[in-house]
Short mmCIF file of C-alpha atoms in Angstrom, two decimals:
data_model
loop_
_atom_site.label_atom_id
_atom_site.label_comp_id
_atom_site.label_asym_id
_atom_site.label_seq_id
_atom_site.Cartn_x
_atom_site.Cartn_y
_atom_site.Cartn_z
CA MET X 1 -15.21 -7.72 23.13
CA ILE X 2 -14.34 -5.28 20.34
CA GLY X 3 -17.34 -4.15 18.41
CA ARG X 4 -17.71 -1.63 15.56
CA LEU X 5 -14.73 0.26 14.14
CA ASN X 6 -15.71 3.73 15.30
CA HIS X 7 -13.12 5.56 13.27
CA VAL X 8 -9.68 5.60 11.75
CA ALA X 9 -7.68 8.75 12.76
CA ILE X 10 -5.30 10.31 10.28
CA VAL X 11 -3.03 13.12 11.42
CA VAL X 12 -2.50 15.81 8.75
CA PRO X 13 -0.22 18.86 8.54
CA ASP X 14 -2.88 21.08 6.85
CA LEU X 15 -6.49 20.41 7.75
CA ALA X 16 -7.90 22.72 5.07
CA ALA X 17 -5.90 20.97 2.32
CA ALA X 18 -6.80 17.54 3.66
CA SER X 19 -10.50 18.52 3.77
CA ARG X 20 -10.36 19.59 0.09
CA LEU X 21 -8.52 16.38 -0.76
CA TYR X 22 -11.13 14.17 0.90
CA ALA X 23 -14.07 16.25 -0.46
CA GLU X 24 -12.97 17.05 -3.98
CA THR X 25 -10.36 14.46 -4.97
CA LEU X 26 -11.86 11.47 -3.10
CA GLY X 27 -15.47 12.75 -3.24
CA GLY X 28 -16.21 12.10 0.45
CA LYS X 29 -18.76 13.71 2.74
CA VAL X 30 -16.60 16.05 4.83
CA SER X 31 -17.67 18.09 7.89
CA ALA X 32 -16.64 21.57 8.83
CA PRO X 33 -13.55 21.66 11.08
CA VAL X 34 -14.30 21.38 14.86
CA ALA X 35 -11.77 22.72 17.28
CA GLN X 36 -11.39 20.49 20.34
CA PRO X 37 -8.99 22.44 22.59
CA ALA X 38 -9.48 19.96 25.45
CA HIS X 39 -7.96 17.27 23.17
CA GLY X 40 -5.37 19.46 21.47
CA VAL X 41 -6.75 18.87 17.97
CA THR X 42 -8.98 20.31 15.29
CA VAL X 43 -10.99 17.59 13.67
CA VAL X 44 -12.72 17.06 10.36
CA PHE X 45 -15.00 14.06 10.07
CA VAL X 46 -15.24 12.15 6.79
CA GLU X 47 -18.57 10.30 7.01
CA LEU X 48 -18.46 7.01 5.17
CA PRO X 49 -21.57 4.75 4.88
CA ASN X 50 -20.22 2.34 7.55
CA THR X 51 -17.72 4.27 9.69
CA LYS X 52 -15.76 7.49 9.66
CA ILE X 53 -12.31 8.89 9.10
CA GLU X 54 -11.14 11.59 11.45
CA LEU X 55 -8.62 14.06 10.07
CA LEU X 56 -6.66 15.54 12.97
CA GLU X 57 -4.53 18.66 13.01
CA PRO X 58 -2.58 19.71 16.04
CA LEU X 59 -4.20 22.52 18.09
CA GLY X 60 -2.11 24.39 20.65
CA GLU X 61 1.36 23.77 22.03
CA GLY X 62 0.70 20.62 24.04
CA SER X 63 -1.13 18.77 21.24
CA PRO X 64 -0.82 15.02 21.69
CA VAL X 65 -0.41 14.62 17.91
CA LYS X 66 2.35 17.19 17.45
CA SER X 67 5.22 14.71 17.93
CA PHE X 68 3.62 12.28 15.47
CA LEU X 69 3.53 15.09 12.89
CA ASP X 70 7.16 15.92 13.63
CA ARG X 71 8.10 12.30 12.85
CA ASN X 72 5.70 12.12 9.88
CA PRO X 73 5.65 15.54 8.22
CA SER X 74 3.25 14.45 5.42
CA GLY X 75 0.87 13.01 8.05
CA GLY X 76 -0.19 9.41 8.42
CA MET X 77 -2.59 6.93 10.03
CA HIS X 78 -2.49 7.60 13.77
CA HIS X 79 -4.86 5.21 15.50
CA VAL X 80 -7.95 3.00 15.13
CA CYS X 81 -10.89 3.22 17.51
CA TYR X 82 -12.94 0.14 18.45
CA GLU X 83 -16.18 0.35 20.31
CA VAL X 84 -16.72 -1.79 23.45
CA ASP X 85 -19.90 -2.33 25.43
CA ASP X 86 -18.26 -1.95 28.82
CA ILE X 87 -15.05 -0.01 28.88
CA LEU X 88 -14.15 -0.90 32.53
CA ALA X 89 -14.67 -4.56 31.90
CA ALA X 90 -12.58 -4.27 28.71
CA ARG X 91 -9.82 -2.50 30.58
CA ASP X 92 -9.70 -5.11 33.33
CA HIS X 93 -9.67 -7.94 30.78
CA LEU X 94 -6.83 -6.25 28.85
CA LYS X 95 -4.75 -5.67 31.95
CA ALA X 96 -5.26 -9.26 33.06
CA GLU X 97 -3.95 -10.27 29.59
CA GLY X 98 -0.84 -8.17 30.13
CA ALA X 99 -1.69 -5.30 27.78
CA ARG X 100 -0.67 -1.81 28.81
CA VAL X 101 -3.33 0.89 29.08
CA LEU X 102 -1.90 4.38 28.57
CA GLY X 103 -2.05 7.07 31.24
CA ASP X 104 -3.41 6.26 34.64
CA GLY X 105 -5.70 3.54 33.36
CA GLU X 106 -8.89 5.53 34.05
CA PRO X 107 -11.17 6.24 31.06
CA LYS X 108 -11.22 9.89 29.97
CA ILE X 109 -13.99 11.63 28.17
CA GLY X 110 -13.02 11.49 24.51
CA ALA X 111 -13.78 13.58 21.43
CA HIS X 112 -17.26 12.10 21.14
CA ASP X 113 -18.14 12.76 24.79
CA LYS X 114 -17.86 9.11 25.66
CA PRO X 115 -15.33 7.37 27.93
CA VAL X 116 -12.19 6.25 26.05
CA LEU X 117 -8.87 4.55 26.78
CA PHE X 118 -5.75 4.15 24.69
CA LEU X 119 -3.68 0.99 24.51
CA HIS X 120 0.10 0.83 24.07
CA PRO X 121 1.01 0.44 20.39
CA LYS X 122 3.90 -1.92 21.24
CA ASP X 123 1.33 -4.37 22.61
CA PHE X 124 -0.91 -4.15 19.49
CA CYS X 125 1.29 -4.78 16.48
CA GLY X 126 2.61 -1.22 16.33
CA THR X 127 -0.89 0.22 16.24
CA LEU X 128 -2.21 2.75 18.70
CA VAL X 129 -5.69 1.45 19.68
CA GLU X 130 -8.39 3.59 21.20
CA LEU X 131 -11.38 1.92 22.92
CA GLU X 132 -14.57 3.86 23.18
CA GLN X 133 -17.60 3.08 25.25
CA ALA X 134 -20.33 2.26 22.71
CA MET I 1 -17.01 8.90 -4.82
CA ILE I 2 -15.52 6.94 -1.91
CA GLY I 3 -18.07 4.60 -0.30
CA ARG I 4 -17.66 2.11 2.53
CA LEU I 5 -14.40 1.52 4.32
CA ASN I 6 -13.73 -1.99 3.14
CA HIS I 7 -10.83 -2.65 5.51
CA VAL I 8 -7.86 -1.32 7.46
CA ALA I 9 -4.71 -3.34 6.80
CA ILE I 10 -2.18 -3.83 9.55
CA VAL I 11 1.14 -5.47 8.78
CA VAL I 12 2.42 -7.73 11.54
CA PRO I 13 5.65 -9.59 12.17
CA ASP I 14 4.01 -12.72 13.52
CA LEU I 15 0.56 -13.57 12.22
CA ALA I 16 -0.09 -16.36 14.75
CA ALA I 17 0.70 -14.00 17.62
CA ALA I 18 -1.38 -11.21 16.10
CA SER I 19 -4.31 -13.62 15.66
CA ARG I 20 -4.18 -14.64 19.27
CA LEU I 21 -3.95 -10.96 20.30
CA TYR I 22 -7.02 -9.98 18.29
CA ALA I 23 -8.99 -13.14 19.25
CA GLU I 24 -8.07 -13.47 22.93
CA THR I 25 -6.90 -10.10 24.15
CA LEU I 26 -9.25 -7.95 22.07
CA GLY I 27 -12.01 -10.53 21.80
CA GLY I 28 -12.50 -10.22 18.06
CA LYS I 29 -13.86 -12.66 15.54
CA VAL I 30 -10.74 -13.83 13.75
CA SER I 31 -10.48 -16.04 10.65
CA ALA I 32 -8.00 -18.77 9.96
CA PRO I 33 -4.92 -17.55 8.05
CA VAL I 34 -5.27 -17.48 4.25
CA ALA I 35 -2.06 -17.61 2.14
CA GLN I 36 -2.30 -15.35 -0.91
CA PRO I 37 0.93 -16.05 -2.78
CA ALA I 38 -0.13 -13.94 -5.72
CA HIS I 39 -0.15 -10.94 -3.37
CA GLY I 40 2.87 -11.92 -1.31
CA VAL I 41 0.92 -11.99 1.98
CA THR I 42 -0.74 -14.34 4.39
CA VAL I 43 -3.96 -12.75 5.72
CA VAL I 44 -6.11 -13.04 8.83
CA PHE I 45 -9.44 -11.25 8.74
CA VAL I 46 -10.86 -9.69 11.87
CA GLU I 47 -14.56 -9.38 11.23
CA LEU I 48 -16.08 -6.36 12.96
CA PRO I 49 -19.82 -5.58 12.74
CA ASN I 50 -19.29 -2.77 10.23
CA THR I 51 -15.95 -3.46 8.49
CA LYS I 52 -12.85 -5.59 8.88
CA ILE I 53 -9.28 -5.43 9.87
CA GLU I 54 -6.79 -7.34 7.71
CA LEU I 55 -3.67 -8.60 9.48
CA LEU I 56 -0.95 -9.12 6.86
CA GLU I 57 2.27 -11.09 7.22
CA PRO I 58 4.83 -11.16 4.40
CA LEU I 59 4.78 -14.30 2.27
CA GLY I 60 7.75 -15.07 0.01
CA GLU I 61 10.77 -13.07 -0.92
CA GLY I 62 9.09 -10.43 -3.08
CA SER I 63 6.42 -9.58 -0.57
CA PRO I 64 5.17 -5.99 -1.09
CA VAL I 65 4.88 -5.51 2.71
CA LYS I 66 8.39 -6.74 3.56
CA SER I 67 10.06 -3.34 3.38
CA PHE I 68 7.30 -1.82 5.53
CA LEU I 69 8.05 -4.45 8.20
CA ASP I 70 11.79 -3.75 7.88
CA ARG I 71 11.01 -0.08 8.66
CA ASN I 72 8.42 -0.97 11.36
CA PRO I 73 9.58 -4.18 13.07
CA SER I 74 6.64 -4.19 15.52
CA GLY I 75 4.22 -3.83 12.57
CA GLY I 76 1.82 -0.98 12.01
CA MET I 77 -1.12 0.32 10.01
CA HIS I 78 -0.35 -0.13 6.35
CA HIS I 79 -3.30 1.12 4.31
CA VAL I 80 -6.99 1.89 4.25
CA CYS I 81 -9.30 0.54 1.51
CA TYR I 82 -12.30 2.46 0.30
CA GLU I 83 -14.92 1.05 -1.98
CA VAL I 84 -15.85 2.82 -5.21
CA ASP I 85 -18.73 2.05 -7.57
CA ASP I 86 -16.67 2.49 -10.71
CA ILE I 87 -12.94 2.04 -10.34
CA LEU I 88 -12.11 3.26 -13.84
CA ALA I 89 -14.13 6.50 -13.40
CA ALA I 90 -12.55 6.90 -9.97
CA ARG I 91 -9.06 6.53 -11.49
CA ASP I 92 -9.74 8.99 -14.26
CA HIS I 93 -11.13 11.52 -11.82
CA LEU I 94 -8.15 11.10 -9.49
CA LYS I 95 -5.62 11.48 -12.31
CA ALA I 96 -7.42 14.63 -13.50
CA GLU I 97 -7.09 15.96 -9.92
CA GLY I 98 -3.35 15.33 -10.07
CA ALA I 99 -3.24 12.32 -7.75
CA ARG I 100 -0.76 9.56 -8.53
CA VAL I 101 -2.02 6.07 -9.10
CA LEU I 102 0.71 3.47 -8.31
CA GLY I 103 1.97 0.97 -10.89
CA ASP I 104 0.82 1.24 -14.48
CA GLY I 105 -2.54 2.76 -13.55
CA GLU I 106 -4.52 -0.30 -14.58
CA PRO I 107 -6.63 -1.98 -11.89
CA LYS I 108 -5.32 -5.34 -10.68
CA ILE I 109 -7.36 -8.16 -9.18
CA GLY I 110 -6.98 -7.73 -5.46
CA ALA I 111 -7.11 -10.00 -2.44
CA HIS I 112 -10.96 -10.10 -2.62
CA ASP I 113 -11.04 -11.02 -6.33
CA LYS I 114 -12.21 -7.49 -7.25
CA PRO I 115 -10.31 -4.80 -9.24
CA VAL I 116 -8.16 -2.54 -7.04
CA LEU I 117 -5.82 0.37 -7.40
CA PHE I 118 -3.38 1.93 -4.90
CA LEU I 119 -2.82 5.67 -4.61
CA HIS I 120 0.45 7.35 -3.70
CA PRO I 121 0.66 8.04 0.08
CA LYS I 122 2.41 11.32 -0.58
CA ASP I 123 -0.78 12.60 -2.27
CA PHE I 124 -3.08 11.38 0.56
CA CYS I 125 -1.73 12.79 3.85
CA GLY I 126 0.93 10.07 4.23
CA THR I 127 -1.65 7.34 3.98
CA LEU I 128 -1.52 4.53 1.43
CA VAL I 129 -5.08 4.32 -0.04
CA GLU I 130 -6.47 1.27 -1.79
CA LEU I 131 -9.59 1.67 -3.92
CA GLU I 132 -11.67 -1.45 -4.49
CA GLN I 133 -14.52 -1.86 -7.00
CA ALA I 134 -17.63 -2.35 -4.80
#
């Protein structure tokens, strides 16, 4: 079912500093910041040859990554995103296996304009898992 | 400098359960467990089309992931590993940039029989970073 690792998301307290770190210290290929108000984050993409890292900074008061940053002031790894060919079939399979899908269980349009779902970290070894329609 | 994402490592409290979860619930391609006593872990590889996930369970009393599991009893994302072409040049660049290399700064032979270094998470947005010679 799971296909490519689409990205690893890292929440950071200072996106400009994190961009410099990934560009200059780690020598990565780093995008300009992209504000995504609908998702409550500003994102910088680090393009690696085989996948990408997404650096996320909270945007706005209701940001879904704000509480994570409160608990982890230096930042930290927030989630992994796996691609799936059929997100509704994946969801139904996961629910049949007893895994909890966050929210109302309906895919939302994610940061890449594709349907996504998030799975409960307690059901996945303490790891927040995003599934994205490939 | 940084190249491919070699792997994402997830520490888990029960490797057999995590293997079933990744194989049956997530439908991934999961290896048999491999004990690596020199690294204090037992590893299961989840082979994705573009990279891999490493599920790590502590092995032995001095396991380097034991304290992480004590702090995160459900498990969690432990580190990311980026490939570099020249690990000594990478280390010297990182040190010149002020980043802290863990241990004595000399590459060790890692779980894939290649030289590796770990970088201080406080210098990398709360994320433990492994560099592996490509």
